[in-house]
mmCIF file of C-alpha atoms in Angstrom:
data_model
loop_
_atom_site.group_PDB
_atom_site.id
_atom_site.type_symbol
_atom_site.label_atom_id
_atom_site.label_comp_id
_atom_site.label_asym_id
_atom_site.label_seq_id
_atom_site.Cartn_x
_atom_site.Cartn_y
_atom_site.Cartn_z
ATOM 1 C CA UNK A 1 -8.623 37.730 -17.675
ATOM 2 C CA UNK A 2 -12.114 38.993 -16.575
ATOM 3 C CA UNK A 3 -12.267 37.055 -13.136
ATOM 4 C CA UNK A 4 -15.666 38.482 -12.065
ATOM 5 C CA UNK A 5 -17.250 37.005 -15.491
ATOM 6 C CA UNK A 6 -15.374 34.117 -15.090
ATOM 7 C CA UNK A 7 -16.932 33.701 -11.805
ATOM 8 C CA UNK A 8 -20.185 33.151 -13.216
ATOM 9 C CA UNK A 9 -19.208 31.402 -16.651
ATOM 10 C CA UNK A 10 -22.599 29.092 -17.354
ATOM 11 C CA UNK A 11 -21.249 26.679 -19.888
ATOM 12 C CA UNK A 12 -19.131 24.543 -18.204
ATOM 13 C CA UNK A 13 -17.493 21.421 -19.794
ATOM 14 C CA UNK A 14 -17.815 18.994 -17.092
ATOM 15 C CA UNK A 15 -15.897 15.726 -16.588
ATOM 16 C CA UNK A 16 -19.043 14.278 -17.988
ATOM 17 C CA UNK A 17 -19.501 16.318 -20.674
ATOM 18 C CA UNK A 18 -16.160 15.661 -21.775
ATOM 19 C CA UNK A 19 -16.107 11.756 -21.848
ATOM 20 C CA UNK A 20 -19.816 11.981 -23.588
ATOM 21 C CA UNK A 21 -18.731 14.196 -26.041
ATOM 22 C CA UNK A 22 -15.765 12.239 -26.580
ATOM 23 C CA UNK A 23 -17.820 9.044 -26.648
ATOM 24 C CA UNK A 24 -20.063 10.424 -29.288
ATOM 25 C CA UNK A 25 -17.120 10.487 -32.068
ATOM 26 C CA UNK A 26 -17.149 6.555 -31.789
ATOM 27 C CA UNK A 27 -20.543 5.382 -33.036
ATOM 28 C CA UNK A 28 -19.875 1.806 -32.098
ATOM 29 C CA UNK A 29 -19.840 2.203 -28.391
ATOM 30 C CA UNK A 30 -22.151 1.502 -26.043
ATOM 31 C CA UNK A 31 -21.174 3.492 -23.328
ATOM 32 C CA UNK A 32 -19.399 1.123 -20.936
ATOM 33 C CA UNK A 33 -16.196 3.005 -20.634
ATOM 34 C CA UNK A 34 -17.823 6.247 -19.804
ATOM 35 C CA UNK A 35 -20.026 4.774 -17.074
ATOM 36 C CA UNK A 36 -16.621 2.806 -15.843
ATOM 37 C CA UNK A 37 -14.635 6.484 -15.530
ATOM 38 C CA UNK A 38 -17.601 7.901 -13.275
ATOM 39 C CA UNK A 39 -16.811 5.240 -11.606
ATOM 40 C CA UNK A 40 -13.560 6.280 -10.672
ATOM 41 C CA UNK A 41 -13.931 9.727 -10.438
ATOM 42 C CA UNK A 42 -16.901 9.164 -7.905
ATOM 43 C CA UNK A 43 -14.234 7.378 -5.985
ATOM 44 C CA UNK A 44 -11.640 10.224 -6.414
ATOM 45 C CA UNK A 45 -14.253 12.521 -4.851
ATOM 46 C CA UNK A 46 -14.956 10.386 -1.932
ATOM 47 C CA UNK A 47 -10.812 9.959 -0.937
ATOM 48 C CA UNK A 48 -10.647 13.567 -1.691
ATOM 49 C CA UNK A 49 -13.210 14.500 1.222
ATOM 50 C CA UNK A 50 -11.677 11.731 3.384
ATOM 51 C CA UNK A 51 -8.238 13.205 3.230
ATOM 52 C CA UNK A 52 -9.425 16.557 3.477
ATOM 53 C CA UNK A 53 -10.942 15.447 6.768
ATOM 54 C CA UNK A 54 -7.980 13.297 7.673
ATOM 55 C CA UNK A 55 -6.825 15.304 10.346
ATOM 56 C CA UNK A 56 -10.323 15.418 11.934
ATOM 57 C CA UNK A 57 -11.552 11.802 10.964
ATOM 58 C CA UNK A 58 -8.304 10.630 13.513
ATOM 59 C CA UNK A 59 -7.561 7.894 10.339
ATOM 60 C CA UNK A 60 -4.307 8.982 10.257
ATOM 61 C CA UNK A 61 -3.455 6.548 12.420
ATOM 62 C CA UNK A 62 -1.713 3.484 11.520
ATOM 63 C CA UNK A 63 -4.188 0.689 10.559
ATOM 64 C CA UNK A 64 -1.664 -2.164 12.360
ATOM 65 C CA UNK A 65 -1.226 -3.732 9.265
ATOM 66 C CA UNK A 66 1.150 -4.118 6.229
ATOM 67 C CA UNK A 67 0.933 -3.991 2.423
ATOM 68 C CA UNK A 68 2.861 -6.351 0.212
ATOM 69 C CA UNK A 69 5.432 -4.141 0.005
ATOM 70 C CA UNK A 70 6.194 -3.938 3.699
ATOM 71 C CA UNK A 71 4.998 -0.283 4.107
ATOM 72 C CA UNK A 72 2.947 0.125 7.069
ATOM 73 C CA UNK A 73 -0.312 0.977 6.279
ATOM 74 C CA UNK A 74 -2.718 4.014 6.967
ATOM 75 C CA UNK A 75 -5.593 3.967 7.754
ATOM 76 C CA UNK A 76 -6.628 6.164 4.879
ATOM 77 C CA UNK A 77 -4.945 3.746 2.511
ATOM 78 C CA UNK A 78 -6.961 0.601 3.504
ATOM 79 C CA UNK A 79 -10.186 3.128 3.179
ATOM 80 C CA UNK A 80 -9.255 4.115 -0.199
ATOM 81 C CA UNK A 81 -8.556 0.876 -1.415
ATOM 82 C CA UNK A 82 -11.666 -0.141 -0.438
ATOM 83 C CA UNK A 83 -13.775 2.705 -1.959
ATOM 84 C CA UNK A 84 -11.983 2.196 -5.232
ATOM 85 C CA UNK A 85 -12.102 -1.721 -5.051
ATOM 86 C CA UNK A 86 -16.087 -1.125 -4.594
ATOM 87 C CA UNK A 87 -16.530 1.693 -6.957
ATOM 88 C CA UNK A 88 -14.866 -0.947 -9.731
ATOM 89 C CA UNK A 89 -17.002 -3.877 -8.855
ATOM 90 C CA UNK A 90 -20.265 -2.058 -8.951
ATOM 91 C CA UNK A 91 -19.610 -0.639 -11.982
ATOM 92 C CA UNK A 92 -20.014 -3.878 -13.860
ATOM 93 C CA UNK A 93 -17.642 -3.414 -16.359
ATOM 94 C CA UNK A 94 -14.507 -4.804 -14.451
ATOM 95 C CA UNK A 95 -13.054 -7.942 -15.179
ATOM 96 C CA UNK A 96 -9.314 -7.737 -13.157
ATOM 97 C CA UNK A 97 -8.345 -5.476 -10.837
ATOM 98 C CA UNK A 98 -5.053 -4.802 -9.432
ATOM 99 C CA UNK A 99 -4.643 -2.731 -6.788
ATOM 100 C CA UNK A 100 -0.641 -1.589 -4.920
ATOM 101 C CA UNK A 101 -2.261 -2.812 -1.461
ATOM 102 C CA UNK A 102 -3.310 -5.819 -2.273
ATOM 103 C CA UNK A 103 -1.198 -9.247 -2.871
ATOM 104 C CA UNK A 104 -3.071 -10.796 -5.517
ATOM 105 C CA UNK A 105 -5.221 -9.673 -8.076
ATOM 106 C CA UNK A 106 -8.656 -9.646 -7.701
ATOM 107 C CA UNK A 107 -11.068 -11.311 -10.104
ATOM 108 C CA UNK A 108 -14.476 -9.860 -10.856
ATOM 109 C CA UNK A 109 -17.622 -12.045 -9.819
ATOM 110 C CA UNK A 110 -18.821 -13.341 -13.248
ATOM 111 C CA UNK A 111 -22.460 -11.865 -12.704
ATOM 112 C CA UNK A 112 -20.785 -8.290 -12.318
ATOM 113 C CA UNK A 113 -17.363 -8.735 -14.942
ATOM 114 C CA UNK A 114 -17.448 -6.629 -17.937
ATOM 115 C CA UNK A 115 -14.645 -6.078 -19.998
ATOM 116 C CA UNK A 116 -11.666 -3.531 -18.666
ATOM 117 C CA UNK A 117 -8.666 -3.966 -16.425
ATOM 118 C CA UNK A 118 -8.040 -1.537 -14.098
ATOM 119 C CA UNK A 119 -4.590 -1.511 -12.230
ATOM 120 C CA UNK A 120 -4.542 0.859 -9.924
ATOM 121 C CA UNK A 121 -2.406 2.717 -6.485
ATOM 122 C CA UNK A 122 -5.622 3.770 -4.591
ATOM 123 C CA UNK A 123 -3.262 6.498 -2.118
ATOM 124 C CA UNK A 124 0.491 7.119 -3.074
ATOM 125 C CA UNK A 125 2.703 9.244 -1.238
ATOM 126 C CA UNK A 126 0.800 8.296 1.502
ATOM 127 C CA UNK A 127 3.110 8.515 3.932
ATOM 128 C CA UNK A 128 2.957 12.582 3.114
ATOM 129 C CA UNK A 129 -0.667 12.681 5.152
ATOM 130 C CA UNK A 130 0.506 14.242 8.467
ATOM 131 C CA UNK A 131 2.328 17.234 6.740
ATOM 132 C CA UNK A 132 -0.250 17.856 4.271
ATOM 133 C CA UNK A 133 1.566 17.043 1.221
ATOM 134 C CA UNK A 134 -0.204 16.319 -2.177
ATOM 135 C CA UNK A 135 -1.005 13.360 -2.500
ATOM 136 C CA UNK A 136 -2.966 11.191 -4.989
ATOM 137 C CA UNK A 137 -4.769 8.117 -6.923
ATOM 138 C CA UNK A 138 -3.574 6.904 -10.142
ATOM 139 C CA UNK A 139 -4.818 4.381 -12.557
ATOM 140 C CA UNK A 140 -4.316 2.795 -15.898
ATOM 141 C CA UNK A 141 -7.044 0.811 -18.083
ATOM 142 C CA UNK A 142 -7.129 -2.676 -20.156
ATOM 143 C CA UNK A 143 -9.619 -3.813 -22.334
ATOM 144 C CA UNK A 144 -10.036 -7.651 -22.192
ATOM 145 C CA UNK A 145 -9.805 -8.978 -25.759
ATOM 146 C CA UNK A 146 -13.873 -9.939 -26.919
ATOM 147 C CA UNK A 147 -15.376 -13.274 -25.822
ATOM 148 C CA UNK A 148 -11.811 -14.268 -23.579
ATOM 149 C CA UNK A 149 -11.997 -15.794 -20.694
ATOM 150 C CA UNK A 150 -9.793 -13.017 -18.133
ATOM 151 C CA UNK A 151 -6.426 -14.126 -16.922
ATOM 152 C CA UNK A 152 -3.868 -12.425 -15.373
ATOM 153 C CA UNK A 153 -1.981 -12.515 -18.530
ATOM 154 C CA UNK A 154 -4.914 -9.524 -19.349
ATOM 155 C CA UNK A 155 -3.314 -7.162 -16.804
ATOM 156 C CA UNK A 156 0.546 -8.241 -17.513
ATOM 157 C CA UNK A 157 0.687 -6.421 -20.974
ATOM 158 C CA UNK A 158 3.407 -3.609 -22.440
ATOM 159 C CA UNK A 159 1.884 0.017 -21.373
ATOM 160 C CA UNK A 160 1.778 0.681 -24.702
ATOM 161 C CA UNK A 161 -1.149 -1.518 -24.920
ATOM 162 C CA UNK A 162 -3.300 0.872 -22.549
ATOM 163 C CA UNK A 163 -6.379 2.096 -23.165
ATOM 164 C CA UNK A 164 -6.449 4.902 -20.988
ATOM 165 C CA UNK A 165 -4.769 6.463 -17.766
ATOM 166 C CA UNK A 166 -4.714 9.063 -15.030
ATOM 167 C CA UNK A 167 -4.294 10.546 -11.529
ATOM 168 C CA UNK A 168 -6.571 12.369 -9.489
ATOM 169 C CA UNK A 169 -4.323 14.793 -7.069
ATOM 170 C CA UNK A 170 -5.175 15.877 -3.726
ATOM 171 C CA UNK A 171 -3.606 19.011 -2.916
ATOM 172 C CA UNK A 172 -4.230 22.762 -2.323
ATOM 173 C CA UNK A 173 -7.260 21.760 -5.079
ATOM 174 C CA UNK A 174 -8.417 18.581 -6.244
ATOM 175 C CA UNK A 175 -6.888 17.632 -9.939
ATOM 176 C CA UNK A 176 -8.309 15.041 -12.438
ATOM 177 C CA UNK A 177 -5.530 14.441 -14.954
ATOM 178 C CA UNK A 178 -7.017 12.000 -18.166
ATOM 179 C CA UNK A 179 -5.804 10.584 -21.512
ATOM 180 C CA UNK A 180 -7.633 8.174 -23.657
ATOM 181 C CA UNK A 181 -4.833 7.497 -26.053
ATOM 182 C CA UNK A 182 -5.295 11.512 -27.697
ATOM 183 C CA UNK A 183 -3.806 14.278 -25.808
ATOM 184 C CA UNK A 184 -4.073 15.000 -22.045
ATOM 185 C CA UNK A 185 -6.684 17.045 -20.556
ATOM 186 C CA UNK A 186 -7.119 18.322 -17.134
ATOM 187 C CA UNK A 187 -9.883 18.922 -14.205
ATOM 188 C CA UNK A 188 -10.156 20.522 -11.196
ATOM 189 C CA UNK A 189 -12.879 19.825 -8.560
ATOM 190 C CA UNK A 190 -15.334 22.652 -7.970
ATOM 191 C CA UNK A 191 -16.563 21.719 -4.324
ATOM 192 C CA UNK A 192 -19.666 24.086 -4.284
ATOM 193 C CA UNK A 193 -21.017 21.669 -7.639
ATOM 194 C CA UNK A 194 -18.943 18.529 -6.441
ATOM 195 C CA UNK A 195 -18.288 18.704 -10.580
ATOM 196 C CA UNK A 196 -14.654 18.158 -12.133
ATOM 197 C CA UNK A 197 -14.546 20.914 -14.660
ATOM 198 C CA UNK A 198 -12.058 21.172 -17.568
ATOM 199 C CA UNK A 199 -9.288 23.396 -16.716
ATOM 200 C CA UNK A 200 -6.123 22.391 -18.737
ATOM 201 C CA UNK A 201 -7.269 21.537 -21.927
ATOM 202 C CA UNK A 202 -4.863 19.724 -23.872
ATOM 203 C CA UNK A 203 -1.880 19.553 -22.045
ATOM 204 C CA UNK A 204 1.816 19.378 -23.906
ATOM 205 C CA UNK A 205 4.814 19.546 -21.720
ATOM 206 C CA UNK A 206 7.399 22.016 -22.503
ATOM 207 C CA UNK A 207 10.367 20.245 -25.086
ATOM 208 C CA UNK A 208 12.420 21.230 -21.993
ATOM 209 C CA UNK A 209 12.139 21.839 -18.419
ATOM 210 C CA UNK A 210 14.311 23.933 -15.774
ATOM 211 C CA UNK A 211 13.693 21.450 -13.218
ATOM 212 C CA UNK A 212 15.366 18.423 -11.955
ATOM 213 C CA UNK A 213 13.388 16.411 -9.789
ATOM 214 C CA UNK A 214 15.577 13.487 -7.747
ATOM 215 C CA UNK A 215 15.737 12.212 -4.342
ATOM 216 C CA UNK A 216 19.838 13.286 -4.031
ATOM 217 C CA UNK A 217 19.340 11.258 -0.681
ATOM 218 C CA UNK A 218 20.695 7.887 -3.129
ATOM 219 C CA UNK A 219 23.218 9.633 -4.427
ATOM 220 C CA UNK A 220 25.872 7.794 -3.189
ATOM 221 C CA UNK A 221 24.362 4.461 -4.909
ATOM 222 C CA UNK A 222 23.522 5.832 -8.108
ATOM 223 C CA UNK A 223 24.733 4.069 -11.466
ATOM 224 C CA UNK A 224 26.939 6.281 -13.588
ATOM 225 C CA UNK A 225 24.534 7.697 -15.935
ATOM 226 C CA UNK A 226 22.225 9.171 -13.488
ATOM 227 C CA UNK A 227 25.137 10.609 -11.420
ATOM 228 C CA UNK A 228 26.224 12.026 -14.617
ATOM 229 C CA UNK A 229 23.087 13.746 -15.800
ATOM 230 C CA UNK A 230 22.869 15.371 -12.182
ATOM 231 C CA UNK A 231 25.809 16.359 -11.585
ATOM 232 C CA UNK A 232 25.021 17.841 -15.464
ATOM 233 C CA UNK A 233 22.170 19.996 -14.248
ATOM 234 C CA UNK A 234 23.928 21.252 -11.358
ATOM 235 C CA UNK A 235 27.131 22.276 -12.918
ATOM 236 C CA UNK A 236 26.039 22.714 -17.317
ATOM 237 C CA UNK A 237 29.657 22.751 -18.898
ATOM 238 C CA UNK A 238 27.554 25.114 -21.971
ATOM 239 C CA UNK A 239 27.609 28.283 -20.228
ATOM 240 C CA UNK A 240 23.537 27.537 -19.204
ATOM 241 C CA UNK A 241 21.815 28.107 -16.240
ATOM 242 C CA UNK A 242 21.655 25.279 -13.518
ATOM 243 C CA UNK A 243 18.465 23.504 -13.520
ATOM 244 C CA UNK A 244 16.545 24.322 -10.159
ATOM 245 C CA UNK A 245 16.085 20.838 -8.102
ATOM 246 C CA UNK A 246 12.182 20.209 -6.734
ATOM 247 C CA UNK A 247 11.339 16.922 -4.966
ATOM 248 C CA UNK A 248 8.127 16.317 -3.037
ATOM 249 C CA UNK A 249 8.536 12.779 -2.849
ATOM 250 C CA UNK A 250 5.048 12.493 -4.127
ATOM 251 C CA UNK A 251 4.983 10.709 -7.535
ATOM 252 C CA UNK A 252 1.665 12.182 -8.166
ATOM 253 C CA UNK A 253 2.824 16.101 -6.717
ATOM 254 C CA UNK A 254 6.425 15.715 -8.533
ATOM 255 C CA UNK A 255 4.534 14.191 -11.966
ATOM 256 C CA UNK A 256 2.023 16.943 -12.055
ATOM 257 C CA UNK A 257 4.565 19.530 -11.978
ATOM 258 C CA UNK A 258 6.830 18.015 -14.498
ATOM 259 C CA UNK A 259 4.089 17.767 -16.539
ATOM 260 C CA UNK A 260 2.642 21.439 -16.449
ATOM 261 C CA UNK A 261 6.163 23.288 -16.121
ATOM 262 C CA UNK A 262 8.295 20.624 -18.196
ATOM 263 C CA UNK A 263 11.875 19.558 -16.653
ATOM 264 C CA UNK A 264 12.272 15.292 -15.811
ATOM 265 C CA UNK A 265 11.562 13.178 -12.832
ATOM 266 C CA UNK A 266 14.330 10.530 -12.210
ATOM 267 C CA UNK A 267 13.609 7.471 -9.891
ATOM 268 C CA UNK A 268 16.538 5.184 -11.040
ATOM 269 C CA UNK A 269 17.542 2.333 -10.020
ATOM 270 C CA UNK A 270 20.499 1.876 -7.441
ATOM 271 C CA UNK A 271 22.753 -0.374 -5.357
ATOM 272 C CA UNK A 272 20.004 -0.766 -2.256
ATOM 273 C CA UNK A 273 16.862 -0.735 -5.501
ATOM 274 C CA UNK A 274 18.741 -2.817 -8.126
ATOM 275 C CA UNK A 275 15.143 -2.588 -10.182
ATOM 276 C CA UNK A 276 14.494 0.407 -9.553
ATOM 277 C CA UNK A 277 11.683 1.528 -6.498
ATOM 278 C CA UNK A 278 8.278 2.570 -8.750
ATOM 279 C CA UNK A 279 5.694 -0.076 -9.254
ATOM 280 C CA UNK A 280 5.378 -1.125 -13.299
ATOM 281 C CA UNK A 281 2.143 -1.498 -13.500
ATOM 282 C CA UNK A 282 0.640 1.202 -11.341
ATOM 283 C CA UNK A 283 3.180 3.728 -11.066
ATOM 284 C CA UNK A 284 5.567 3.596 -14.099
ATOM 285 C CA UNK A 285 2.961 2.766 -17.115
ATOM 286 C CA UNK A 286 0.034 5.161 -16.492
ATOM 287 C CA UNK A 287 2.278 8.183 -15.584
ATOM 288 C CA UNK A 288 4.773 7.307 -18.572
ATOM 289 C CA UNK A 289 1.603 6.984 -20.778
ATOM 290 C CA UNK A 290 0.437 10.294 -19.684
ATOM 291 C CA UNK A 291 4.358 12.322 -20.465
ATOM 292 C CA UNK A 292 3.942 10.215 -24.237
ATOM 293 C CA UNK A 293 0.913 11.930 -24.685
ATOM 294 C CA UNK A 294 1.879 15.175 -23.066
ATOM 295 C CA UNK A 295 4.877 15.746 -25.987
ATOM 296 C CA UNK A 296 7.166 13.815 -23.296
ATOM 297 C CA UNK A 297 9.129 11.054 -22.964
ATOM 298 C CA UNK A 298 9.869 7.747 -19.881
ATOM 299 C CA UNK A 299 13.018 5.345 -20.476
ATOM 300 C CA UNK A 300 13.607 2.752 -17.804
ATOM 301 C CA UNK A 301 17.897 3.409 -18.433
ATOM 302 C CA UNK A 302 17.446 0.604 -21.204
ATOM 303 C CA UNK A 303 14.027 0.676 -23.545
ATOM 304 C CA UNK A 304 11.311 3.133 -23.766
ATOM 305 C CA UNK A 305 8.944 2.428 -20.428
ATOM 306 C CA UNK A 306 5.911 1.349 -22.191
ATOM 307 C CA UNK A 307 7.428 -1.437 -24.328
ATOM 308 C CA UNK A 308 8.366 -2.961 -21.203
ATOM 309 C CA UNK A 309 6.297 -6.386 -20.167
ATOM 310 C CA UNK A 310 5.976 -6.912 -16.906
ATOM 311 C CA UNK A 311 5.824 -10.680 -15.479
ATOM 312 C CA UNK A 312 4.487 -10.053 -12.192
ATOM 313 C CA UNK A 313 2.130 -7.389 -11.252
ATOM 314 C CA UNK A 314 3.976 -5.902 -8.151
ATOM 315 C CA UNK A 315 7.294 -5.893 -10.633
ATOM 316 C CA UNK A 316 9.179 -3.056 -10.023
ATOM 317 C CA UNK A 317 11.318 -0.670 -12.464
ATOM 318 C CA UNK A 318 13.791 2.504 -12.770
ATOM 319 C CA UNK A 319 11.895 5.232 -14.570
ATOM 320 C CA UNK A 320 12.655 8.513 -15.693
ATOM 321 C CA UNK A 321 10.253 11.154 -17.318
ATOM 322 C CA UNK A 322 9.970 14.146 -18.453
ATOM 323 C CA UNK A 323 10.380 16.720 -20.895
ATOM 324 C CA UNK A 324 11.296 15.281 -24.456
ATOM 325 C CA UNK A 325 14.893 16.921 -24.521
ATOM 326 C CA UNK A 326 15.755 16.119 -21.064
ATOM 327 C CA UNK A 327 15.171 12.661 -21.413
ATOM 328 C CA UNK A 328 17.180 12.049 -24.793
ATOM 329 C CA UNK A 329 19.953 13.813 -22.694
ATOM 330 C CA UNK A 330 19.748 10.519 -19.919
ATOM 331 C CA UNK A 331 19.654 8.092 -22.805
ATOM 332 C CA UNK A 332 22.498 9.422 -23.856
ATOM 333 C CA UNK A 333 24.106 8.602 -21.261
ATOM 334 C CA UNK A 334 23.240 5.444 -21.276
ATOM 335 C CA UNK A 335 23.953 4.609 -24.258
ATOM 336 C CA UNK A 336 27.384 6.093 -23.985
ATOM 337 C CA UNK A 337 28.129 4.073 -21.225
ATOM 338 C CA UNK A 338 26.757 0.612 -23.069
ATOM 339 C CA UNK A 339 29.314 1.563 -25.870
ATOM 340 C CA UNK A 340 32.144 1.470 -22.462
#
């Protein structure tokens, strides 16, 4: 690779770019998606600068206050929430949004709704901040069914019934990750053009991975199943190679690398998490959305993730993600032990 010339490479496909060019293949639309996603992405760039300044800015500290899940919260998550809440609105194309640090879901001021849902986690792995861990935004997307009144029956829908979904990643760069229901592509933020430019084109995750990704911290309340599949990859009875164990604790950092190097992610359910830890909505749907795309698969430890229908929007679930082969290997297991 010819890094000088790369250096200076003049036709860049932009974020931009991308969702224009991609918006040009459906004659029918009027734009409001597009316009919605620069939305978001302006937002991604402005918690990206706040967390790089984090340190500095002193909003580490704790903001005195506590989400609905009784985390305490930072001050960096009530900032992001904020941006992203704001972002949303002002985009006029919002009808519902649901955010991981607020309570209730917020309805759209008729004079600015449009049509799209947006369920978002404005900062997870938040708690990572002071160490300088990745962190990151993710997001999945509704459209409201034409001339509806919204309810929040819009935003409690199978995954399956997204329209599109990401996560932005703050780490050692800044990384836009994007399907709209055909492949996966990914960005990275240049900082000298504040411009997300298309880096991974067409992402597919390897049909298996080398990596195990678990917090063995629960192992002593696991269910059967997923003690079985680890125990599996630390000790393979077919004369293979262990699988190498990686876990930021990051859903974002720990999704992003399952996704580029293949292997699965396992947050299942346990004795002290009977339904599992990861947010349906927010969490499980957009990132299982994104593996489905990818070549992957998600299972819950009893149906595919995205058939699942949430009835509340903080509901929680067991997930587990990955590389195609890997996961048929879990719901094996499963199954196996259903047949018990």
């Amino acid at each position: 690779m010819d890094h000088e010339a790369d250096a200076y490479r003049t036709d860049l496909m932009t974020m931009t770019r991308f969702v224009l060019n991609e918006q040009s293949k459906y004659p029918e639309s009027r734009g409001d998606f597009t316009i919605l996603l620069s939305h978001i992405v302006l937002g991604c760039k402005f918690v990206c600068s706040a967390v790089n300044k984090a340190g500095l800015a002193k909003l580490i500290g704790l903001a005195g206050e506590t989400n609905v899940q009784g985390e305490e919260q930072k001050k960096l998550d009530v900032l992001s929430n904020e941006v992203f809440v704001k972002a949303l609105v002002s985009s006029g194309r919002t009808c519902i949004l649901v955010s991981e640090e607020d309570e209730d879901a917020i309805f759209v001021e008729s004079s600015k709704r449009g049509k799209y849902c947006v369920v978002f986690d404005p900062l997870d792995g938040s708690s990572n901040i002071d160490c300088g861990v990745s962190i990151g935004t993710i997001f999945g997307i509704y459209v409201l069914n034409e001339g509806k009144e919204a309810s929040l029956d819009d935003v409690l829908q199978p995954g399956k019934n997204m329209l599109a979904a990401g996560y932005c990643m703050y780490g050692s760069s800044c990384t836009f990750v994007l399907t709209t229901g055909s492949g996966v592509h990914g960005f990275t933020l240049d900082p000298s053009l504040g411009e997300f430019i298309l880096t991974h084109p067409d992402i597919k995750i390897p049909k298996k991975g080398k990596i195990y990704s678990v917090n063995e911290g629960n192992a002593k309340n696991w269910d059967g199943p997923t003690a079985k599949y680890v125990e599996k990859c630390k000790f393979p009875t077919d004369g293979s190679s262990p699988k190498s164990l990686r876990y930021i604790g990051s859903m974002v950092a720990d999704v992003h690398r399952t996704l580029l190097y293949g292997g699965i992610f396992l947050y299942p359910a346990d004795k002290k998490s009977p339904n599992g830890k990861l947010r349906v909505l927010y969490e499980v749907f957009p990132m299982s959305f994104l593996l489905e795309q990818a070549g992957g698969q998600a299972f819950t430890g009893k149906e595919r993730a995205l058939d699942l229908v949430p009835k509340k929007i903080h509901e929680r679930s067991p997930i587990f993600l990955g590389s195609y082969d890997d996961v048929e290997e879990i719901k094996a297991l499963y199954a196996a032990e259903e047949k018990e």
